[in-house]
Structure formats: C-alpha cells, structure tokens
GROMACS .gro file of C-alpha atoms in nm:
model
  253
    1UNK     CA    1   3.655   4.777  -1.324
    2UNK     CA    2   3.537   4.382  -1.392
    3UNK     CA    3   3.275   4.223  -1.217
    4UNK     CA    4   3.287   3.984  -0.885
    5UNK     CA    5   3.660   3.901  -0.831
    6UNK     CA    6   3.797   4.085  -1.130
    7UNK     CA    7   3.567   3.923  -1.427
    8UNK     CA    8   3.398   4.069  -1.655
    9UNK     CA    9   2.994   4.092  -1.559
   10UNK     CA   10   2.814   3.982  -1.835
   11UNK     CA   11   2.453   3.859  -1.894
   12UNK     CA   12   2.514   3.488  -1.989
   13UNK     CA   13   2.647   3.265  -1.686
   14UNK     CA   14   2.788   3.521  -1.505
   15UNK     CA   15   2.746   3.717  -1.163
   16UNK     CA   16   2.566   4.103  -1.219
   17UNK     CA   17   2.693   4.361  -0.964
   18UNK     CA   18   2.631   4.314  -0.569
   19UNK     CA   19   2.556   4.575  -0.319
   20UNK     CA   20   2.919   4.545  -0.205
   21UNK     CA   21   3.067   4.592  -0.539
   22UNK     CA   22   2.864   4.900  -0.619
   23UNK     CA   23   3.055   5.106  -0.384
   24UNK     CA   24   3.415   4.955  -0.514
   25UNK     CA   25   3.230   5.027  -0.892
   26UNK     CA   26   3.169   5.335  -0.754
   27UNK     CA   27   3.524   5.425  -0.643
   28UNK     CA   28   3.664   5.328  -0.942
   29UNK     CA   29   3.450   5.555  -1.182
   30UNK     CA   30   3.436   5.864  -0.910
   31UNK     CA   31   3.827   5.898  -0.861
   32UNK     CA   32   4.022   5.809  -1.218
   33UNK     CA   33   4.378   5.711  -1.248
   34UNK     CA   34   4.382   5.885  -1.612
   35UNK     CA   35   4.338   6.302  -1.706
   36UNK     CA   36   4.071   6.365  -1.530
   37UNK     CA   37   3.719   6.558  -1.569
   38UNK     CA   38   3.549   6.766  -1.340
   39UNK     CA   39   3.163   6.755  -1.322
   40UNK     CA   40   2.962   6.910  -1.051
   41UNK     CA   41   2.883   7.239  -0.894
   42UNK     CA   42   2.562   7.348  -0.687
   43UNK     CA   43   2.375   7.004  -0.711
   44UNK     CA   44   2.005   7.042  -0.622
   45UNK     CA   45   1.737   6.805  -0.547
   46UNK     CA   46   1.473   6.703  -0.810
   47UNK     CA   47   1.221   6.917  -0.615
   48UNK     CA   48   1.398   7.215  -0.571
   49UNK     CA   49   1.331   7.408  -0.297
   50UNK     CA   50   0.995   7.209  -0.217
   51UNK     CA   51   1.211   6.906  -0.107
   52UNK     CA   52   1.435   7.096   0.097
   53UNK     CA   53   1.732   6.874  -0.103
   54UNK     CA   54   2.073   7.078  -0.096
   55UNK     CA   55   2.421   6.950  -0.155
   56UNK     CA   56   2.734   7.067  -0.330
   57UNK     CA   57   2.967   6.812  -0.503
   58UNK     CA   58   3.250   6.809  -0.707
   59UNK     CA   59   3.393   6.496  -0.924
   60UNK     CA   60   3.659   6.387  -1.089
   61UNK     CA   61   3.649   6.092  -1.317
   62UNK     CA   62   3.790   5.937  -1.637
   63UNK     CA   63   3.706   6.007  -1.971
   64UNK     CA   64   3.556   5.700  -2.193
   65UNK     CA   65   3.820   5.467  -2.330
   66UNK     CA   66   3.664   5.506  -2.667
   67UNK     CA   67   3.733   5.786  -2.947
   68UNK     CA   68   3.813   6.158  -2.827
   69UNK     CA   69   3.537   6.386  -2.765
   70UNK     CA   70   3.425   6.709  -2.960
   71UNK     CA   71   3.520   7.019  -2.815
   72UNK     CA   72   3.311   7.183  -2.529
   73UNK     CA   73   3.115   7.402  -2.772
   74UNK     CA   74   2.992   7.086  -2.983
   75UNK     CA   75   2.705   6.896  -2.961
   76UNK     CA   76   2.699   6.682  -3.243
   77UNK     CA   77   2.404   6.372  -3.311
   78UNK     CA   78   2.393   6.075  -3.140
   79UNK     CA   79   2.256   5.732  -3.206
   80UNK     CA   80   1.980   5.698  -2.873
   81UNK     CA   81   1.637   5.733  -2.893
   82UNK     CA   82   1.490   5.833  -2.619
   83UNK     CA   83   1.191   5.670  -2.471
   84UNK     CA   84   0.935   5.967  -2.396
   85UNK     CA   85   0.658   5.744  -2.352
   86UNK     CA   86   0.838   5.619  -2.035
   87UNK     CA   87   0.703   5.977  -1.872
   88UNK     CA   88   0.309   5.870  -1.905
   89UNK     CA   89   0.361   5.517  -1.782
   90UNK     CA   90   0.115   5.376  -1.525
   91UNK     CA   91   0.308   5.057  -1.477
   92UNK     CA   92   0.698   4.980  -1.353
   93UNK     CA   93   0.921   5.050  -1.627
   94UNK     CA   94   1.075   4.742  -1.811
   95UNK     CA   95   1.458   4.729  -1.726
   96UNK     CA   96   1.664   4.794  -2.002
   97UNK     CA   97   1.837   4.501  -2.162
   98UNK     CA   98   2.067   4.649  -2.441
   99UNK     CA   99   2.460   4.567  -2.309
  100UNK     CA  100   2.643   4.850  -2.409
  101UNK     CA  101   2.703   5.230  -2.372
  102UNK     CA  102   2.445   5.341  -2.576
  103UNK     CA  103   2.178   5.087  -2.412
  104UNK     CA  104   2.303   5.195  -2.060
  105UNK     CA  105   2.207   5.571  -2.224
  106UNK     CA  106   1.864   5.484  -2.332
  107UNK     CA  107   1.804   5.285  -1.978
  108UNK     CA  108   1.950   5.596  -1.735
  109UNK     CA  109   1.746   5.817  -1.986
  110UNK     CA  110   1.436   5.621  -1.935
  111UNK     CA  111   1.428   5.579  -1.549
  112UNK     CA  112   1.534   5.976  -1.526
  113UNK     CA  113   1.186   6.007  -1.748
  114UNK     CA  114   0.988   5.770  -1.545
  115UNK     CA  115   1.109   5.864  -1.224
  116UNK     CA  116   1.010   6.225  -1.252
  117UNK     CA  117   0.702   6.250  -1.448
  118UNK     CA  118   0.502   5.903  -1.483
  119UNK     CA  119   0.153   5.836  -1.273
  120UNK     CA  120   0.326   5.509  -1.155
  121UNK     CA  121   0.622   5.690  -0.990
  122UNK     CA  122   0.376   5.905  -0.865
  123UNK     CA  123   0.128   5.664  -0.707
  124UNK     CA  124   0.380   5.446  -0.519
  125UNK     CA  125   0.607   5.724  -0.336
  126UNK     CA  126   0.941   5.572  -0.149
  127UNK     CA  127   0.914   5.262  -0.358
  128UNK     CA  128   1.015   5.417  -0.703
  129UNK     CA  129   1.354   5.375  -0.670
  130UNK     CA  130   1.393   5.052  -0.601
  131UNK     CA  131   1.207   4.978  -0.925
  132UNK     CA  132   1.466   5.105  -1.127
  133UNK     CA  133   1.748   5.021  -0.859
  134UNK     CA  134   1.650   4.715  -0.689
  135UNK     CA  135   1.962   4.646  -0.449
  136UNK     CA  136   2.153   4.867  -0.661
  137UNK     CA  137   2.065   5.223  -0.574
  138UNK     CA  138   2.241   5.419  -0.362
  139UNK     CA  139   2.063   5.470  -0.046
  140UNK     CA  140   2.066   5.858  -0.019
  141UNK     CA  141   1.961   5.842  -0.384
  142UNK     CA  142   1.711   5.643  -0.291
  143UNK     CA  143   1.598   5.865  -0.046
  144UNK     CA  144   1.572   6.209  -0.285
  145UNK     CA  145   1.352   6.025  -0.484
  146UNK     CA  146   1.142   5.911  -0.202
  147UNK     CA  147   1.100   6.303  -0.118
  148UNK     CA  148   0.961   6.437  -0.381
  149UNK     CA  149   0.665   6.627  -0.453
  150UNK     CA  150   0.556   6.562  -0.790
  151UNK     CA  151   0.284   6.701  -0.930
  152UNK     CA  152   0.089   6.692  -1.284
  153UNK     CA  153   0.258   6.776  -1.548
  154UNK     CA  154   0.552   6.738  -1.415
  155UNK     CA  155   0.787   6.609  -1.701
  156UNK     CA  156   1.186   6.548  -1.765
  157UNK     CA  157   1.174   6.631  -2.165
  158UNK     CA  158   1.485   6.455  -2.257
  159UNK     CA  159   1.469   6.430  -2.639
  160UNK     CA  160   1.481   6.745  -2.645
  161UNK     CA  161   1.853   6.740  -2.457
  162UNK     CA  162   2.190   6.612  -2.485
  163UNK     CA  163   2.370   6.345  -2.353
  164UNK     CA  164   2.728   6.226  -2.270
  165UNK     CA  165   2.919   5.944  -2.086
  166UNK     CA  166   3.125   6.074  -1.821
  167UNK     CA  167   3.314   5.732  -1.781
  168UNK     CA  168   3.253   5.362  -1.795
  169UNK     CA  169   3.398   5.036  -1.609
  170UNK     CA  170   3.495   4.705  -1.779
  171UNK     CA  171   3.481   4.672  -2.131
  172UNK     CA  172   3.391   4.967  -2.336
  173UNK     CA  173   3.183   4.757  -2.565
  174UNK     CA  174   2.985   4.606  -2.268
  175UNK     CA  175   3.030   4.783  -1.983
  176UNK     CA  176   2.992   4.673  -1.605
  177UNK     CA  177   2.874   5.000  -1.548
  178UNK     CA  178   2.826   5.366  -1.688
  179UNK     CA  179   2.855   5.755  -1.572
  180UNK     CA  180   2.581   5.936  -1.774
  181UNK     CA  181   2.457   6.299  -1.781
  182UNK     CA  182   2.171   6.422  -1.924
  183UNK     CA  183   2.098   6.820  -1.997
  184UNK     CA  184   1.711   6.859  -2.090
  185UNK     CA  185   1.429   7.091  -2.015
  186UNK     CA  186   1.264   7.001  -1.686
  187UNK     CA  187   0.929   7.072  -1.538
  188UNK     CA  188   0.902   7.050  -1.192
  189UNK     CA  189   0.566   7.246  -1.035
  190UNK     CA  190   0.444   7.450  -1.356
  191UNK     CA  191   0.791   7.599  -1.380
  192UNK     CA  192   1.083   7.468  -1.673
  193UNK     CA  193   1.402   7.523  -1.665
  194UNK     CA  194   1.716   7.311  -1.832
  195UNK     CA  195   1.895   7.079  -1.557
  196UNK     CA  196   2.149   6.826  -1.557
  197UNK     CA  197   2.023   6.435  -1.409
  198UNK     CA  198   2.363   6.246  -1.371
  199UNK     CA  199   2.424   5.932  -1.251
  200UNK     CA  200   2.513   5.550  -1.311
  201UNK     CA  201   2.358   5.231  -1.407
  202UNK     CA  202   2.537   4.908  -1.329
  203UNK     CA  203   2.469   4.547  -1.581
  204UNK     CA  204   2.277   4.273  -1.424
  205UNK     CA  205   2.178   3.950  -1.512
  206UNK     CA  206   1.836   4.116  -1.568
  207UNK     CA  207   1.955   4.422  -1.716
  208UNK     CA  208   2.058   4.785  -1.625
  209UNK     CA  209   2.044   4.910  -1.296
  210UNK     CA  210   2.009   5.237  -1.126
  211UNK     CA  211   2.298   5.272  -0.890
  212UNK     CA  212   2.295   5.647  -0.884
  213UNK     CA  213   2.110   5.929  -0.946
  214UNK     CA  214   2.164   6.324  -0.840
  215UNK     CA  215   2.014   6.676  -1.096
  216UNK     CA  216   2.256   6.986  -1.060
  217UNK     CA  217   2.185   7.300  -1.180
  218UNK     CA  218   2.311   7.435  -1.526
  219UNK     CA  219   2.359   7.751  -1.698
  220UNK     CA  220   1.988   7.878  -1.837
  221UNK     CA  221   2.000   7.999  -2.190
  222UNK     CA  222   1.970   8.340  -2.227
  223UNK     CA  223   1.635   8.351  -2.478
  224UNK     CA  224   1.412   8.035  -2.410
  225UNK     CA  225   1.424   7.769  -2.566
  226UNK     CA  226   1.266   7.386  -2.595
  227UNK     CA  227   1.517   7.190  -2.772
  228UNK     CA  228   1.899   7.164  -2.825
  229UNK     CA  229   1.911   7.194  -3.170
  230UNK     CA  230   1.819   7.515  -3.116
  231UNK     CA  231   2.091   7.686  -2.931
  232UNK     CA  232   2.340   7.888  -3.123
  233UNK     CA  233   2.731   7.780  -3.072
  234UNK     CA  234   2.757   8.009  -2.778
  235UNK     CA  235   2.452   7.939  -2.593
  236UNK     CA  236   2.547   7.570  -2.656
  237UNK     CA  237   2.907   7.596  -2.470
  238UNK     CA  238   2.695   7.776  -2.207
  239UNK     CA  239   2.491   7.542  -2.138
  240UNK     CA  240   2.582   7.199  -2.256
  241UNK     CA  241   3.005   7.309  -2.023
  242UNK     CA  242   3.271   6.985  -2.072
  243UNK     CA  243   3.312   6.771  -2.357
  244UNK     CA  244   3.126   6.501  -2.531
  245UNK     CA  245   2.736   6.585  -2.550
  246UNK     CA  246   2.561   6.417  -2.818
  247UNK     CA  247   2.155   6.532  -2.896
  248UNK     CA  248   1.886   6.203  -2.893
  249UNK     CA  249   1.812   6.079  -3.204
  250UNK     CA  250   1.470   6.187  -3.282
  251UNK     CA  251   1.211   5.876  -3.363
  252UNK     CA  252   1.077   5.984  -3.659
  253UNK     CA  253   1.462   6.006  -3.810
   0.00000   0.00000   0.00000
C-alpha cells in the first residue's frame, strides 16, 4: 500500500493519508494477498460492560515483510520504550514523529495509554479521539472512545506487556501505515485484568495517526501476575496466542 495515487507517503514534500485512503489502507492491511493471520475473537469495548460496547470480529491479514517471527510461545525483547508518563498527562499528547515500525509502536502505545487513563482524556469526553486521530480515526472507533466511563485510576500498564506488528503498508522501513497489538494489564473501574488494544496508525505530514482502535479479550493467566517477564513458557503461549510479541524495553535498561 503507497500513499495518494500509488506513492510512497512520506514526511518531506509529500501528501500524508486522506480520509478516503484510510479505508483503501484499510482494505489492504485487513484482507492480505500473502499466508495469512488470524487475530480476533470476542472483542469488547474499553469499558466493559459499563459501556454497553459488544462486537465479535475476526481478521485476516499479512504478516510483516521483515524477518520471520518467533514461535507462538516466545516473547523475546524488543527495542520500544514505552511512554508511561503519557497515562498522567493533563494536556493533548504530542503526535509521534519517529517514521518507522518501531516509532508507529511507541505512538499506538502512547495514545492506547493516554486515551484510557490520562486527566486530559478524561476532562474533554467525545473529543479524545480526534486528538490522536484527527481526520484519521475511524468513526465507530471514534465513537467507543467517546463512551467511556473512565474513572481514577484507571490505567493501560503497557510496559509491563508485549507487543507485535500484525502487518504494515508501504515500505517496511517507513511505513504508510501499521497493524499493532498490544497485550498489557488493564485497569478499568478498580478491577485489572490483561487485554489486547489493537489497531492502526497511519504517517502524516505531522506524524502518526490513529486510524483505528478496538481491546478484545485475552486468555487471563492462571496465578496473577503484573508483568510479562513473569509468565512461565506456558502461561506465555496462553496468553500472549500468534506469533511475534516482543516485551517494551524498560527505561532504566
């Protein structure tokens, strides 16, 4: 997938992705012509059962274009930090403005964090997503956020996850867009559980933006625990299913 009749979208001199190209982005990434790989499974919204957000999806997209992916029961380190601070902001989050798959990681991961547990998501309900998406986001996206109930304390605790790219579009070193999950421990209403945020940012001429967003439900560990790094081999193909998850850098590393 290239940018506005077939080149390559790229911050210098050239056109960022339009509203109409989103949903021909879109296409391209959601239905693969390559071996594909099914995501999905009882999606829920980001407030549970509070929001009254149901759906059930199932997707089939590529795999990256770049090296092979570990088997299902690895999770092996990856190279993003992610932003935690982005949770506890009182001000719009800064776009992110790194061109390439990992920067696309640590701007999905950041919004996910913002959009869930910061005072400034919380304080300007309905608007939120079109901080992160501008004319980008998916309407019906748009919408979840906009129904939320968040409350204090609230939190999306990805550094203590994984991560993995489902599938990018354009070139693999500077993508026109990305297919991201993130598994993590999230806190929704005084209760934590681990879920899966997926979704996609598209490049702009001002940086990422959100063009999708959707949590599903995953498979709970069977003792609790707060961080990745702490799952045994089994729990970790139980809970981190499919190929490719990577664990967040930590900062102080």
């Amino acid at each position: 997938m290239t940018g506005a009749k077939g080149q390559p979208t790229e911050q210098s001199g050239r056109r960022g992705l339009s509203r109409r190209q989103r949903g021909v982005m879109l296409g391209v990434l959601l239905v693969g012509t390559v071996t594909g790989l099914v995501v999905g499974g009882a999606m829920r919204g980001f407030g549970d059962d509070r929001a009254g957000n149901a759906a059930s999806a199932r997707v089939t997209s590529p795999l990256p274009s770049s090296e092979p992916p570990p088997g299902s029961s690895q999770v092996i380190q990856g190279d993003v930090i992610a932003d935690a601070a982005a949770g506890a902001l009182t001000t719009d989050i800064a776009p992110g403005r790194t061109h390439t798959p990992d920067g696309a990681v640590s701007a999905f991961t950041a919004y996910a964090t913002w959009l869930v547990g910061s005072p400034a998501a919380a304080a300007h309900p309905g608007a939120e997503g079109s901080v992160v998406g501008r004319t980008l986001i998916n309407p019906a996206d748009a919408g979840l956020l906009a129904a939320m109930h968040r409350q204090s304390g609230d939190r999306f605790d990805a550094q203590h996850g994984a991560y993995r790219v489902i599938a990018h579009a354009g070139d693999a070193a500077a993508p026109d867009a990305v297919m991201i999950e993130v598994t993590a421990p999230l806190t929704l209403g005084g209760k934590t559980e681990w879920r899966t945020i997926g979704g996609v940012v598209g490049w702009t001429p001002d940086g990422w933006q959100l063009v999708s967003i959707e949590p599903r439900a995953t498979a709970q560990p069977t003792i609790t625990r707060g961080d990745v790094r702490a799952f045994p081999a089994d729990e970790r193909a139980h809970t981190f299913d499919g190929l490719g998850w990577r664990t967040y850098r930590l900062a102080s590393r």
